[in-house]
CSV table of C-alpha atoms in Angstrom, one decimal:
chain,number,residue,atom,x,y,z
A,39,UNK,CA,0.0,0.0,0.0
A,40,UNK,CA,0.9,3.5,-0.5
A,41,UNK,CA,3.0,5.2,2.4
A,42,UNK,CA,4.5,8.6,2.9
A,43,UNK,CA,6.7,8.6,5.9
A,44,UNK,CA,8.5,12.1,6.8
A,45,UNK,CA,11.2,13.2,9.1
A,46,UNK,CA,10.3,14.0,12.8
A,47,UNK,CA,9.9,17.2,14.4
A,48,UNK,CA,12.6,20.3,14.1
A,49,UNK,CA,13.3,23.5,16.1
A,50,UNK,CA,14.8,26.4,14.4
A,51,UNK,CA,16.3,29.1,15.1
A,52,UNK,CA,14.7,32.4,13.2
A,53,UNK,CA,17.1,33.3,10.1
A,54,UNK,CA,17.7,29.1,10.0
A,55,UNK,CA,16.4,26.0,7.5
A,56,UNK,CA,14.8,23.7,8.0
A,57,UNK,CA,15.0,20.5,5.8
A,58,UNK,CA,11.8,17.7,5.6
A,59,UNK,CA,12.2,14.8,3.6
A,60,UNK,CA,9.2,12.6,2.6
A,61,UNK,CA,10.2,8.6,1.9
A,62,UNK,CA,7.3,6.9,-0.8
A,63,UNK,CA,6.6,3.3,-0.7
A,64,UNK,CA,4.5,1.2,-2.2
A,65,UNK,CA,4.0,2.6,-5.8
A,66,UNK,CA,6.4,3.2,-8.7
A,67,UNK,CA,7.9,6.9,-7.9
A,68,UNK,CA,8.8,8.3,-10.7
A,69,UNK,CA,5.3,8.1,-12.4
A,70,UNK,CA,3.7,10.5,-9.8
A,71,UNK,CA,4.5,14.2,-8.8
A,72,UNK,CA,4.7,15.1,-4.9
A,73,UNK,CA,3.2,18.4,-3.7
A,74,UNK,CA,4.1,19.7,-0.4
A,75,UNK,CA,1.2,21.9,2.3
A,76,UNK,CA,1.6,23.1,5.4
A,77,UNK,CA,-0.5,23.9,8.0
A,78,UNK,CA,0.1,26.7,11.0
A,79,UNK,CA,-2.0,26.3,14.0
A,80,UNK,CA,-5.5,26.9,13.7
A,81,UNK,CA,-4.8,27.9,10.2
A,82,UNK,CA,-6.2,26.7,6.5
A,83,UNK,CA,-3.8,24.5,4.3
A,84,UNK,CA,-1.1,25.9,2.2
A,85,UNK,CA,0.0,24.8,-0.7
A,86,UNK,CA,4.1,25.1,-1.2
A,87,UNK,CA,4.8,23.9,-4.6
A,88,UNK,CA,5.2,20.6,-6.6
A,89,UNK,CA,7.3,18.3,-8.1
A,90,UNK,CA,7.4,16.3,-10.7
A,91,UNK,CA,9.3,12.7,-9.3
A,92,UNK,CA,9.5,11.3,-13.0
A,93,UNK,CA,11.1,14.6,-14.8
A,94,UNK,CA,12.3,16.9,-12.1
A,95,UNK,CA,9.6,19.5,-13.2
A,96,UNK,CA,9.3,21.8,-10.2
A,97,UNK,CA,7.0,24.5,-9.5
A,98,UNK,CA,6.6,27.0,-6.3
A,99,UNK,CA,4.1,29.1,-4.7
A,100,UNK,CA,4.9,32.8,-5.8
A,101,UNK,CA,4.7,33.1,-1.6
A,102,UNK,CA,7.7,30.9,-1.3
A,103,UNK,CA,10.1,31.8,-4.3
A,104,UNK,CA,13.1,32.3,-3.5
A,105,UNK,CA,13.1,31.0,0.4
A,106,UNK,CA,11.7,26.8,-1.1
A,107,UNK,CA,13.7,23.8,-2.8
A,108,UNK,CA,12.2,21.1,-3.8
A,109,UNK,CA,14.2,17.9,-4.4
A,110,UNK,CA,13.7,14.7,-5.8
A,111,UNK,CA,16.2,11.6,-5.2
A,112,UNK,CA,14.8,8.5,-7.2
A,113,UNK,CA,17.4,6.3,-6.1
A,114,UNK,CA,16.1,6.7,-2.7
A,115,UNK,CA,12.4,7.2,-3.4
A,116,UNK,CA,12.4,10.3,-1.3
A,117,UNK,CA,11.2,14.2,-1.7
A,118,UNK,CA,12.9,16.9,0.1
A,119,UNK,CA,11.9,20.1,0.9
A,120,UNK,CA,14.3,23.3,2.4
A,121,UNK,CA,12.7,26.0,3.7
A,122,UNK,CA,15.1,28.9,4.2
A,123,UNK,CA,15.2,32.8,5.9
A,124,UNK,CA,12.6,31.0,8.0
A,125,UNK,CA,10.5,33.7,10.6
A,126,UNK,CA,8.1,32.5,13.6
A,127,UNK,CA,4.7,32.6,10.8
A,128,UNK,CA,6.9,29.4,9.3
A,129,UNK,CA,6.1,27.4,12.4
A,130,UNK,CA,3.6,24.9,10.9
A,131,UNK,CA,3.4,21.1,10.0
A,132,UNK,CA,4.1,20.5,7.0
A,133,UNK,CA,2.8,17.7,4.8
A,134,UNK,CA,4.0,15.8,1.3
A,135,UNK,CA,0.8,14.6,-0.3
A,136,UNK,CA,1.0,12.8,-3.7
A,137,UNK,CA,-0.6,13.3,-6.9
A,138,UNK,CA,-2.6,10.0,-7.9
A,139,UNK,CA,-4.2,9.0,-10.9
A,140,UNK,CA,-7.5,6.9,-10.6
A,141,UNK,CA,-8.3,4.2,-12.8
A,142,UNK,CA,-9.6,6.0,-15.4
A,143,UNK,CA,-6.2,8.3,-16.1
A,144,UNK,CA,-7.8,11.1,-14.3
A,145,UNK,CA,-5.4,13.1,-11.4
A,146,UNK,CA,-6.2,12.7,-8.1
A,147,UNK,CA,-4.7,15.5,-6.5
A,148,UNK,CA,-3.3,14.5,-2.9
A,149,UNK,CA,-4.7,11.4,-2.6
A,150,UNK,CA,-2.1,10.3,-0.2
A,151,UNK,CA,-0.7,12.3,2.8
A,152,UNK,CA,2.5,12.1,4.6
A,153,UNK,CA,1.9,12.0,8.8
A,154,UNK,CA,3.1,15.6,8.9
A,155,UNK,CA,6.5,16.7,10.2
A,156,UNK,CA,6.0,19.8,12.8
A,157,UNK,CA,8.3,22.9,12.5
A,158,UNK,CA,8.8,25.3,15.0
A,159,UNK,CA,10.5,28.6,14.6
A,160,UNK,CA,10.9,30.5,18.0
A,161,UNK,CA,14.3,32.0,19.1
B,300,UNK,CA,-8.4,37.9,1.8
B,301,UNK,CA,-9.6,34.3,1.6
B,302,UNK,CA,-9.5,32.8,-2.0
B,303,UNK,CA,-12.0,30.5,-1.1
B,304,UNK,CA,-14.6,31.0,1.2
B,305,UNK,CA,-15.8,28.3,3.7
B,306,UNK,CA,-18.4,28.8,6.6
B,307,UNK,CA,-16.2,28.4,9.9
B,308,UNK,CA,-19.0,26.0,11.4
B,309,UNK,CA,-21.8,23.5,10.3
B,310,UNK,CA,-23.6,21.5,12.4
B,311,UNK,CA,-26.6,18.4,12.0
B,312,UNK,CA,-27.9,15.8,14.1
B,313,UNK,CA,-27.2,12.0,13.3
B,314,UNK,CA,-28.8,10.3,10.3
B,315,UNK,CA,-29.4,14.0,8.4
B,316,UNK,CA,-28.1,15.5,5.1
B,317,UNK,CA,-26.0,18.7,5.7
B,318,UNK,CA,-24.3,20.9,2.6
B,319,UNK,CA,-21.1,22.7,3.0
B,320,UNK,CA,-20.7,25.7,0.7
B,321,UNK,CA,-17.2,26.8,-0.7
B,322,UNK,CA,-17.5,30.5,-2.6
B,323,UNK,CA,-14.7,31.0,-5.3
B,324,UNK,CA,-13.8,33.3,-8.3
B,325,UNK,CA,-13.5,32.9,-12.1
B,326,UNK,CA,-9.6,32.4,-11.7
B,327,UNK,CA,-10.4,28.8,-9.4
B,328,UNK,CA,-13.6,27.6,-8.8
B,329,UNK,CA,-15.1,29.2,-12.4
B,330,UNK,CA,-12.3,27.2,-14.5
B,331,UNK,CA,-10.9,24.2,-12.3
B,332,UNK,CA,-11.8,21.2,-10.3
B,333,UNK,CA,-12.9,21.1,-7.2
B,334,UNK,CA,-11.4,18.8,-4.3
B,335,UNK,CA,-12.8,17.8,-1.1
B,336,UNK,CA,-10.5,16.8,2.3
B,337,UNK,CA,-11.9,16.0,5.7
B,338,UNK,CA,-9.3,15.9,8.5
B,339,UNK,CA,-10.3,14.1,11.7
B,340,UNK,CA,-9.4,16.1,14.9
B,341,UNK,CA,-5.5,15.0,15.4
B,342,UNK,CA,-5.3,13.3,11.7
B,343,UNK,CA,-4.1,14.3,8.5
B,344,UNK,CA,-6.5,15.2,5.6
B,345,UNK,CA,-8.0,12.8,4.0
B,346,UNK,CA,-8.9,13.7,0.0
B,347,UNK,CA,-12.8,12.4,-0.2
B,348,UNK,CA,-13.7,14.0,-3.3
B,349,UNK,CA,-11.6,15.1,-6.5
B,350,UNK,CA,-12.4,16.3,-10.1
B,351,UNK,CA,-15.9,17.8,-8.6
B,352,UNK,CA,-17.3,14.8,-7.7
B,353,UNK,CA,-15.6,11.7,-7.9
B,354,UNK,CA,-14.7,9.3,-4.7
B,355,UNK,CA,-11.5,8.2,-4.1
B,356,UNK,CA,-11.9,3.9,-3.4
B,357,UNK,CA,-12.6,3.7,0.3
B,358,UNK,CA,-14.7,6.6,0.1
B,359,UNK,CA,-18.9,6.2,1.2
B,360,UNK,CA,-21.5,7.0,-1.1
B,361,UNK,CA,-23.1,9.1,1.9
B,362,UNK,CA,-20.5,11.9,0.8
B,363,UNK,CA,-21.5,13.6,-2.8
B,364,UNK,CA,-20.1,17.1,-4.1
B,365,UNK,CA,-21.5,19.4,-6.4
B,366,UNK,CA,-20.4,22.5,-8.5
B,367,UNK,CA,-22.5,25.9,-10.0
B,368,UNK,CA,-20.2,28.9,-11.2
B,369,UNK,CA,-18.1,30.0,-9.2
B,370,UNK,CA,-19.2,27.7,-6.2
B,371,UNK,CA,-19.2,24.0,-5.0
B,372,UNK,CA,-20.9,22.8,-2.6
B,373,UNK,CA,-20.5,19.3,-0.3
B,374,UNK,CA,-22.8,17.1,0.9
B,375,UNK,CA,-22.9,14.5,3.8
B,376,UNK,CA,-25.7,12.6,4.2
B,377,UNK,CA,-26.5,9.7,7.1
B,378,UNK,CA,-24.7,11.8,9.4
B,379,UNK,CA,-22.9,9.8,11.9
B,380,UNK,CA,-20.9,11.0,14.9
B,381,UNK,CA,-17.8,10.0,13.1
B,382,UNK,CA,-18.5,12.3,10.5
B,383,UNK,CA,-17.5,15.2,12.8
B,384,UNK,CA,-14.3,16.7,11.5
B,385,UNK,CA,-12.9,19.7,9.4
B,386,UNK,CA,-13.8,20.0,5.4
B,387,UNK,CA,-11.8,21.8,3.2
B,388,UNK,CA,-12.6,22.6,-0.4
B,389,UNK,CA,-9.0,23.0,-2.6
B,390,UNK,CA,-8.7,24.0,-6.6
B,391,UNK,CA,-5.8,25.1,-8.8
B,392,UNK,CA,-6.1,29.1,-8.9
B,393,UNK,CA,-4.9,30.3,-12.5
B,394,UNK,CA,-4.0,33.8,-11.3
B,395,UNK,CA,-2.2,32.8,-8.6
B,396,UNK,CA,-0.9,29.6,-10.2
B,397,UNK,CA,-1.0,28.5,-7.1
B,398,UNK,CA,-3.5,25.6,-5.4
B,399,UNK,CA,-6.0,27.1,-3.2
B,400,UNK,CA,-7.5,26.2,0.3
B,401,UNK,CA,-10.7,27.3,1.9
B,402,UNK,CA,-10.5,28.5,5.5
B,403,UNK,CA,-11.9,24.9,6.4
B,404,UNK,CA,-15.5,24.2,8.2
B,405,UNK,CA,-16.2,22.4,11.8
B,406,UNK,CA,-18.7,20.0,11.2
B,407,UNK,CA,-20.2,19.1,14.5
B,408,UNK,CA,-22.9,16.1,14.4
């Protein structure tokens, strides 16, 4: 079955990175693109960007240019995301969710969800 | 400014239908699908509906989604007590190239 496991918690410093990575199991990774959300306390989900695990396609949230990599290591079947210049409104969990395709060839946007790694930022 | 637009709180008694509204723009909701996650208090989100109305395997028949305009709408019906947990409605924004979240809705049964 499909899995999404993620590194554990951090605690940065403000001005620090932070680095989650995001191991897939379960299907072939290459065929499917990883998105990554995050989620502050008592806040709506927000989307950081995508990429594509097959051809290294990437794409950011205009909120997070500059500050986000994305990274893809096949050999390892992982995703990575840094987060840099991070600030206190960056403590959140953040989440890899994978696009899926059903049956029928159609996407299924985050059909599967990582268990969440939580990030705090607090000097 | 919210890019979608969720109530904060919906409530119904067991074995009812309750609808959950998400209000959107032309640049999302007018051009793109919508998708429907529940999170469970202490959980992750779960996806329950994508492309505006199909459910993922796994997913009851009790939970149907529907789209006008610039609006989509889910609905739960058989409410159980399990059913109580936060909904969020998601779609690609095309101004923002960006996906979108709505501010999420409390369903309390």
């Amino acid at each position: 079955q499909v899995q999404l496991v993620q590194s554990g918690a951090e605690v940065k410093k403000p001005g620090a990175s932070v680095r989650v990575s995001c191991k897939a199991s379960g299907y072939t990774f290459t065929r499917f693109s990883m998105n990554w959300v995050r989620q502050a306390p008592g806040q709506r989900l927000e989307w950081l960007g995508w990429i594509d695990s097959g051809n290294g396609d990437i794409k950011y949230s205009q909120k997070f240019q500059g500050r986000l990599t994305i990274t893809s290591d096949a050999s390892a079947n992982t995703v990575s995301m840094e987060l840099s210049s991070l600030r206190s409104e960056d403590t959140a969990v953040y989440y890899c969710a994978r696009d899926g395709l059903d049956s029928s060839g159609y996407y299924a946007h985050f059909d599967y969800w990582g268990q969440g790694t939580l990030v705090t930022v607090s000097s | 400014q919210s890019v979608l637009t969720q109530p904060p709180s919906a409530s119904g008694t067991p074995g009812q239908t309750v609808a959950i509204s998400c209000s959107g723009s032309s640049s999302n909701l007018g051009t793109n699908f919508v998708y429907w996650f529940q999170q469970l208090p202490g959980t992750t989100p779960k996806l329950l509906i994508y492309r505006n109305n199909r459910r993922p395997s796994g997913v009851p028949d009790r939970f149907s989604a529907s789209t006008s305009g610039t609006s989509a709408s889910l609905a739960i019906s058989g409410l159980r007590s399990e059913d109580e947990a936060v909904f969020y409605c998601a779609t690609w924004d095309d101004s923002l190239n960006a996906w979108v979240f709505g501010g999420g809705t409390m369903l309390t049964v």
